[in-house]
């Protein structure tokens, strides 16, 4: 175990991972904060470049993780240094520096009932993290971020997922066309993927859309909605009916509602299939 008591070169690199997207990309790593995210990062089998711990007395959780984690390097830091990296007044017991995974759509598992959320140009790390968390909770196969968007590996994004970042494949695609080409390849391979976009101008209410088969569920930017390229490429545009004075829903809330509806339809479909009489 290495000991770090000063703001040396390693510490400065870890600190840069908090705020610099270019540094995260250059180093191929990102910083993970929070008890559950750190635990799931270790359990997921991802490459842990550094496991950072606070000097002094440790909880059983921290002691167990330090003993079992396969980190390349373990470093013990002075409490004030851990507090800086943890973003809080009190130093966290553990932080992890994790290697990034490639932005490859092939990481998303393909199947007859695959459900993938496409978040078009999200600008809020909190919203993106919430969508990944909802995707995990409601059975989505993966999350794709398209266009000029907030960084998937921003510590605020990762923390907002409460660990789901390490259980749901999440990738960035440069453009809508890249994702549509991937979907086209799946269709040619026999997977009849449908693209359903959420839009306040949608012609069909969400509950009337068939979301049971392989589906890309497209959610738009918080302010501008889905792009024209996505809107023109969707097989169906769905709207979430609203009452009251609200003009629109938060993007993460819209995604969560749509994911629940897809999950509900699939559960009903499985229940009916199981209850059907057999010849």
JSON list of C-alpha atoms in Angstrom, two decimals, residues 161-271:
[
{"chain": "A", "resi": 161, "resn": "UNK", "atom": "CA", "xyz": [-26.57, 6.40, -11.04]},
{"chain": "A", "resi": 162, "resn": "UNK", "atom": "CA", "xyz": [-26.03, 5.10, -7.46]},
{"chain": "A", "resi": 163, "resn": "UNK", "atom": "CA", "xyz": [-23.96, 2.28, -8.92]},
{"chain": "A", "resi": 164, "resn": "UNK", "atom": "CA", "xyz": [-26.12, 1.37, -11.92]},
{"chain": "A", "resi": 165, "resn": "UNK", "atom": "CA", "xyz": [-23.37, 2.71, -14.18]},
{"chain": "A", "resi": 166, "resn": "UNK", "atom": "CA", "xyz": [-21.57, -0.58, -13.52]},
{"chain": "A", "resi": 167, "resn": "UNK", "atom": "CA", "xyz": [-24.55, -2.84, -14.23]},
{"chain": "A", "resi": 168, "resn": "UNK", "atom": "CA", "xyz": [-26.03, -1.26, -17.37]},
{"chain": "A", "resi": 169, "resn": "UNK", "atom": "CA", "xyz": [-23.80, -0.84, -20.45]},
{"chain": "A", "resi": 170, "resn": "UNK", "atom": "CA", "xyz": [-23.69, 2.89, -21.24]},
{"chain": "A", "resi": 171, "resn": "UNK", "atom": "CA", "xyz": [-21.96, 4.19, -24.35]},
{"chain": "A", "resi": 172, "resn": "UNK", "atom": "CA", "xyz": [-21.60, 7.43, -26.30]},
{"chain": "A", "resi": 173, "resn": "UNK", "atom": "CA", "xyz": [-22.28, 7.65, -30.03]},
{"chain": "A", "resi": 174, "resn": "UNK", "atom": "CA", "xyz": [-21.17, 10.68, -32.02]},
{"chain": "A", "resi": 175, "resn": "UNK", "atom": "CA", "xyz": [-24.42, 10.96, -33.99]},
{"chain": "A", "resi": 176, "resn": "UNK", "atom": "CA", "xyz": [-27.92, 9.64, -34.42]},
{"chain": "A", "resi": 177, "resn": "UNK", "atom": "CA", "xyz": [-26.85, 8.08, -37.71]},
{"chain": "A", "resi": 178, "resn": "UNK", "atom": "CA", "xyz": [-24.27, 5.91, -35.95]},
{"chain": "A", "resi": 179, "resn": "UNK", "atom": "CA", "xyz": [-27.01, 4.42, -33.78]},
{"chain": "A", "resi": 180, "resn": "UNK", "atom": "CA", "xyz": [-29.43, 4.08, -36.69]},
{"chain": "A", "resi": 181, "resn": "UNK", "atom": "CA", "xyz": [-26.78, 2.23, -38.70]},
{"chain": "A", "resi": 182, "resn": "UNK", "atom": "CA", "xyz": [-26.32, -0.14, -35.75]},
{"chain": "A", "resi": 183, "resn": "UNK", "atom": "CA", "xyz": [-30.09, -0.65, -35.53]},
{"chain": "A", "resi": 184, "resn": "UNK", "atom": "CA", "xyz": [-30.21, -1.28, -39.27]},
{"chain": "A", "resi": 185, "resn": "UNK", "atom": "CA", "xyz": [-27.57, -3.96, -38.90]},
{"chain": "A", "resi": 186, "resn": "UNK", "atom": "CA", "xyz": [-29.63, -5.63, -36.19]},
{"chain": "A", "resi": 187, "resn": "UNK", "atom": "CA", "xyz": [-32.68, -5.63, -38.46]},
{"chain": "A", "resi": 188, "resn": "UNK", "atom": "CA", "xyz": [-30.71, -7.23, -41.24]},
{"chain": "A", "resi": 189, "resn": "UNK", "atom": "CA", "xyz": [-29.62, -9.84, -38.71]},
{"chain": "A", "resi": 190, "resn": "UNK", "atom": "CA", "xyz": [-33.21, -10.69, -37.87]},
{"chain": "A", "resi": 191, "resn": "UNK", "atom": "CA", "xyz": [-33.85, -8.45, -34.85]},
{"chain": "A", "resi": 192, "resn": "UNK", "atom": "CA", "xyz": [-36.87, -6.26, -35.73]},
{"chain": "A", "resi": 193, "resn": "UNK", "atom": "CA", "xyz": [-35.84, -3.16, -33.80]},
{"chain": "A", "resi": 194, "resn": "UNK", "atom": "CA", "xyz": [-38.36, -0.31, -33.61]},
{"chain": "A", "resi": 195, "resn": "UNK", "atom": "CA", "xyz": [-37.38, 3.27, -32.83]},
{"chain": "A", "resi": 196, "resn": "UNK", "atom": "CA", "xyz": [-39.85, 5.13, -30.60]},
{"chain": "A", "resi": 197, "resn": "UNK", "atom": "CA", "xyz": [-39.22, 8.77, -29.74]},
{"chain": "A", "resi": 198, "resn": "UNK", "atom": "CA", "xyz": [-40.72, 10.74, -26.87]},
{"chain": "A", "resi": 199, "resn": "UNK", "atom": "CA", "xyz": [-42.07, 14.10, -28.01]},
{"chain": "A", "resi": 200, "resn": "UNK", "atom": "CA", "xyz": [-44.71, 16.52, -26.79]},
{"chain": "A", "resi": 201, "resn": "UNK", "atom": "CA", "xyz": [-45.78, 16.61, -30.46]},
{"chain": "A", "resi": 202, "resn": "UNK", "atom": "CA", "xyz": [-46.13, 12.84, -30.66]},
{"chain": "A", "resi": 203, "resn": "UNK", "atom": "CA", "xyz": [-49.14, 11.54, -32.54]},
{"chain": "A", "resi": 204, "resn": "UNK", "atom": "CA", "xyz": [-49.70, 8.55, -30.24]},
{"chain": "A", "resi": 205, "resn": "UNK", "atom": "CA", "xyz": [-50.10, 8.38, -26.49]},
{"chain": "A", "resi": 206, "resn": "UNK", "atom": "CA", "xyz": [-47.34, 6.38, -24.86]},
{"chain": "A", "resi": 207, "resn": "UNK", "atom": "CA", "xyz": [-49.71, 3.74, -23.46]},
{"chain": "A", "resi": 208, "resn": "UNK", "atom": "CA", "xyz": [-50.96, 3.04, -27.00]},
{"chain": "A", "resi": 209, "resn": "UNK", "atom": "CA", "xyz": [-47.46, 2.32, -28.34]},
{"chain": "A", "resi": 210, "resn": "UNK", "atom": "CA", "xyz": [-46.38, -1.30, -28.52]},
{"chain": "A", "resi": 211, "resn": "UNK", "atom": "CA", "xyz": [-43.12, -1.38, -26.55]},
{"chain": "A", "resi": 212, "resn": "UNK", "atom": "CA", "xyz": [-42.91, -5.15, -26.10]},
{"chain": "A", "resi": 213, "resn": "UNK", "atom": "CA", "xyz": [-40.45, -6.04, -28.86]},
{"chain": "A", "resi": 214, "resn": "UNK", "atom": "CA", "xyz": [-36.86, -4.89, -29.42]},
{"chain": "A", "resi": 215, "resn": "UNK", "atom": "CA", "xyz": [-37.08, -1.13, -28.99]},
{"chain": "A", "resi": 216, "resn": "UNK", "atom": "CA", "xyz": [-34.89, 1.94, -29.02]},
{"chain": "A", "resi": 217, "resn": "UNK", "atom": "CA", "xyz": [-36.56, 4.51, -26.79]},
{"chain": "A", "resi": 218, "resn": "UNK", "atom": "CA", "xyz": [-35.33, 7.99, -27.72]},
{"chain": "A", "resi": 219, "resn": "UNK", "atom": "CA", "xyz": [-35.40, 10.81, -25.15]},
{"chain": "A", "resi": 220, "resn": "UNK", "atom": "CA", "xyz": [-34.50, 14.35, -26.15]},
{"chain": "A", "resi": 221, "resn": "UNK", "atom": "CA", "xyz": [-32.36, 17.13, -24.77]},
{"chain": "A", "resi": 222, "resn": "UNK", "atom": "CA", "xyz": [-33.74, 18.81, -21.64]},
{"chain": "A", "resi": 223, "resn": "UNK", "atom": "CA", "xyz": [-34.45, 22.11, -23.41]},
{"chain": "A", "resi": 224, "resn": "UNK", "atom": "CA", "xyz": [-34.82, 21.31, -27.11]},
{"chain": "A", "resi": 225, "resn": "UNK", "atom": "CA", "xyz": [-36.28, 17.80, -27.13]},
{"chain": "A", "resi": 226, "resn": "UNK", "atom": "CA", "xyz": [-35.19, 15.21, -29.67]},
{"chain": "A", "resi": 227, "resn": "UNK", "atom": "CA", "xyz": [-33.29, 16.46, -32.69]},
{"chain": "A", "resi": 228, "resn": "UNK", "atom": "CA", "xyz": [-34.82, 16.70, -36.14]},
{"chain": "A", "resi": 229, "resn": "UNK", "atom": "CA", "xyz": [-32.62, 13.82, -37.28]},
{"chain": "A", "resi": 230, "resn": "UNK", "atom": "CA", "xyz": [-34.06, 11.58, -34.60]},
{"chain": "A", "resi": 231, "resn": "UNK", "atom": "CA", "xyz": [-37.64, 12.78, -35.08]},
{"chain": "A", "resi": 232, "resn": "UNK", "atom": "CA", "xyz": [-37.50, 11.99, -38.80]},
{"chain": "A", "resi": 233, "resn": "UNK", "atom": "CA", "xyz": [-35.98, 8.57, -38.16]},
{"chain": "A", "resi": 234, "resn": "UNK", "atom": "CA", "xyz": [-38.37, 7.31, -35.49]},
{"chain": "A", "resi": 235, "resn": "UNK", "atom": "CA", "xyz": [-40.93, 4.69, -36.44]},
{"chain": "A", "resi": 236, "resn": "UNK", "atom": "CA", "xyz": [-43.30, 6.32, -33.97]},
{"chain": "A", "resi": 237, "resn": "UNK", "atom": "CA", "xyz": [-43.41, 9.50, -31.90]},
{"chain": "A", "resi": 238, "resn": "UNK", "atom": "CA", "xyz": [-45.10, 9.06, -28.53]},
{"chain": "A", "resi": 239, "resn": "UNK", "atom": "CA", "xyz": [-46.36, 11.65, -26.11]},
{"chain": "A", "resi": 240, "resn": "UNK", "atom": "CA", "xyz": [-46.96, 11.43, -22.39]},
{"chain": "A", "resi": 241, "resn": "UNK", "atom": "CA", "xyz": [-50.37, 12.99, -21.63]},
{"chain": "A", "resi": 242, "resn": "UNK", "atom": "CA", "xyz": [-50.23, 15.73, -19.01]},
{"chain": "A", "resi": 243, "resn": "UNK", "atom": "CA", "xyz": [-52.75, 17.71, -17.00]},
{"chain": "A", "resi": 244, "resn": "UNK", "atom": "CA", "xyz": [-52.18, 20.82, -14.93]},
{"chain": "A", "resi": 245, "resn": "UNK", "atom": "CA", "xyz": [-50.08, 23.84, -15.78]},
{"chain": "A", "resi": 246, "resn": "UNK", "atom": "CA", "xyz": [-46.74, 22.11, -16.49]},
{"chain": "A", "resi": 247, "resn": "UNK", "atom": "CA", "xyz": [-45.63, 22.70, -20.08]},
{"chain": "A", "resi": 248, "resn": "UNK", "atom": "CA", "xyz": [-43.32, 19.70, -20.17]},
{"chain": "A", "resi": 249, "resn": "UNK", "atom": "CA", "xyz": [-41.73, 16.96, -18.09]},
{"chain": "A", "resi": 250, "resn": "UNK", "atom": "CA", "xyz": [-38.13, 16.70, -17.01]},
{"chain": "A", "resi": 251, "resn": "UNK", "atom": "CA", "xyz": [-36.21, 14.53, -19.49]},
{"chain": "A", "resi": 252, "resn": "UNK", "atom": "CA", "xyz": [-35.22, 11.99, -16.86]},
{"chain": "A", "resi": 253, "resn": "UNK", "atom": "CA", "xyz": [-38.80, 11.83, -15.60]},
{"chain": "A", "resi": 254, "resn": "UNK", "atom": "CA", "xyz": [-40.08, 11.24, -19.14]},
{"chain": "A", "resi": 255, "resn": "UNK", "atom": "CA", "xyz": [-37.57, 8.46, -19.67]},
{"chain": "A", "resi": 256, "resn": "UNK", "atom": "CA", "xyz": [-38.51, 6.81, -16.39]},
{"chain": "A", "resi": 257, "resn": "UNK", "atom": "CA", "xyz": [-42.23, 6.93, -17.23]},
{"chain": "A", "resi": 258, "resn": "UNK", "atom": "CA", "xyz": [-41.60, 5.42, -20.66]},
{"chain": "A", "resi": 259, "resn": "UNK", "atom": "CA", "xyz": [-39.36, 2.72, -19.21]},
{"chain": "A", "resi": 260, "resn": "UNK", "atom": "CA", "xyz": [-42.04, 1.82, -16.69]},
{"chain": "A", "resi": 261, "resn": "UNK", "atom": "CA", "xyz": [-44.65, 1.58, -19.44]},
{"chain": "A", "resi": 262, "resn": "UNK", "atom": "CA", "xyz": [-42.38, -0.70, -21.46]},
{"chain": "A", "resi": 263, "resn": "UNK", "atom": "CA", "xyz": [-41.72, -2.83, -18.37]},
{"chain": "A", "resi": 264, "resn": "UNK", "atom": "CA", "xyz": [-45.45, -2.99, -17.60]},
{"chain": "A", "resi": 265, "resn": "UNK", "atom": "CA", "xyz": [-46.35, -4.07, -21.13]},
{"chain": "A", "resi": 266, "resn": "UNK", "atom": "CA", "xyz": [-43.69, -6.77, -21.13]},
{"chain": "A", "resi": 267, "resn": "UNK", "atom": "CA", "xyz": [-44.75, -8.09, -17.73]},
{"chain": "A", "resi": 268, "resn": "UNK", "atom": "CA", "xyz": [-48.41, -8.23, -18.83]},
{"chain": "A", "resi": 269, "resn": "UNK", "atom": "CA", "xyz": [-47.37, -10.00, -22.02]},
{"chain": "A", "resi": 270, "resn": "UNK", "atom": "CA", "xyz": [-45.38, -12.63, -20.10]},
{"chain": "A", "resi": 271, "resn": "UNK", "atom": "CA", "xyz": [-48.20, -13.12, -17.59]}
]
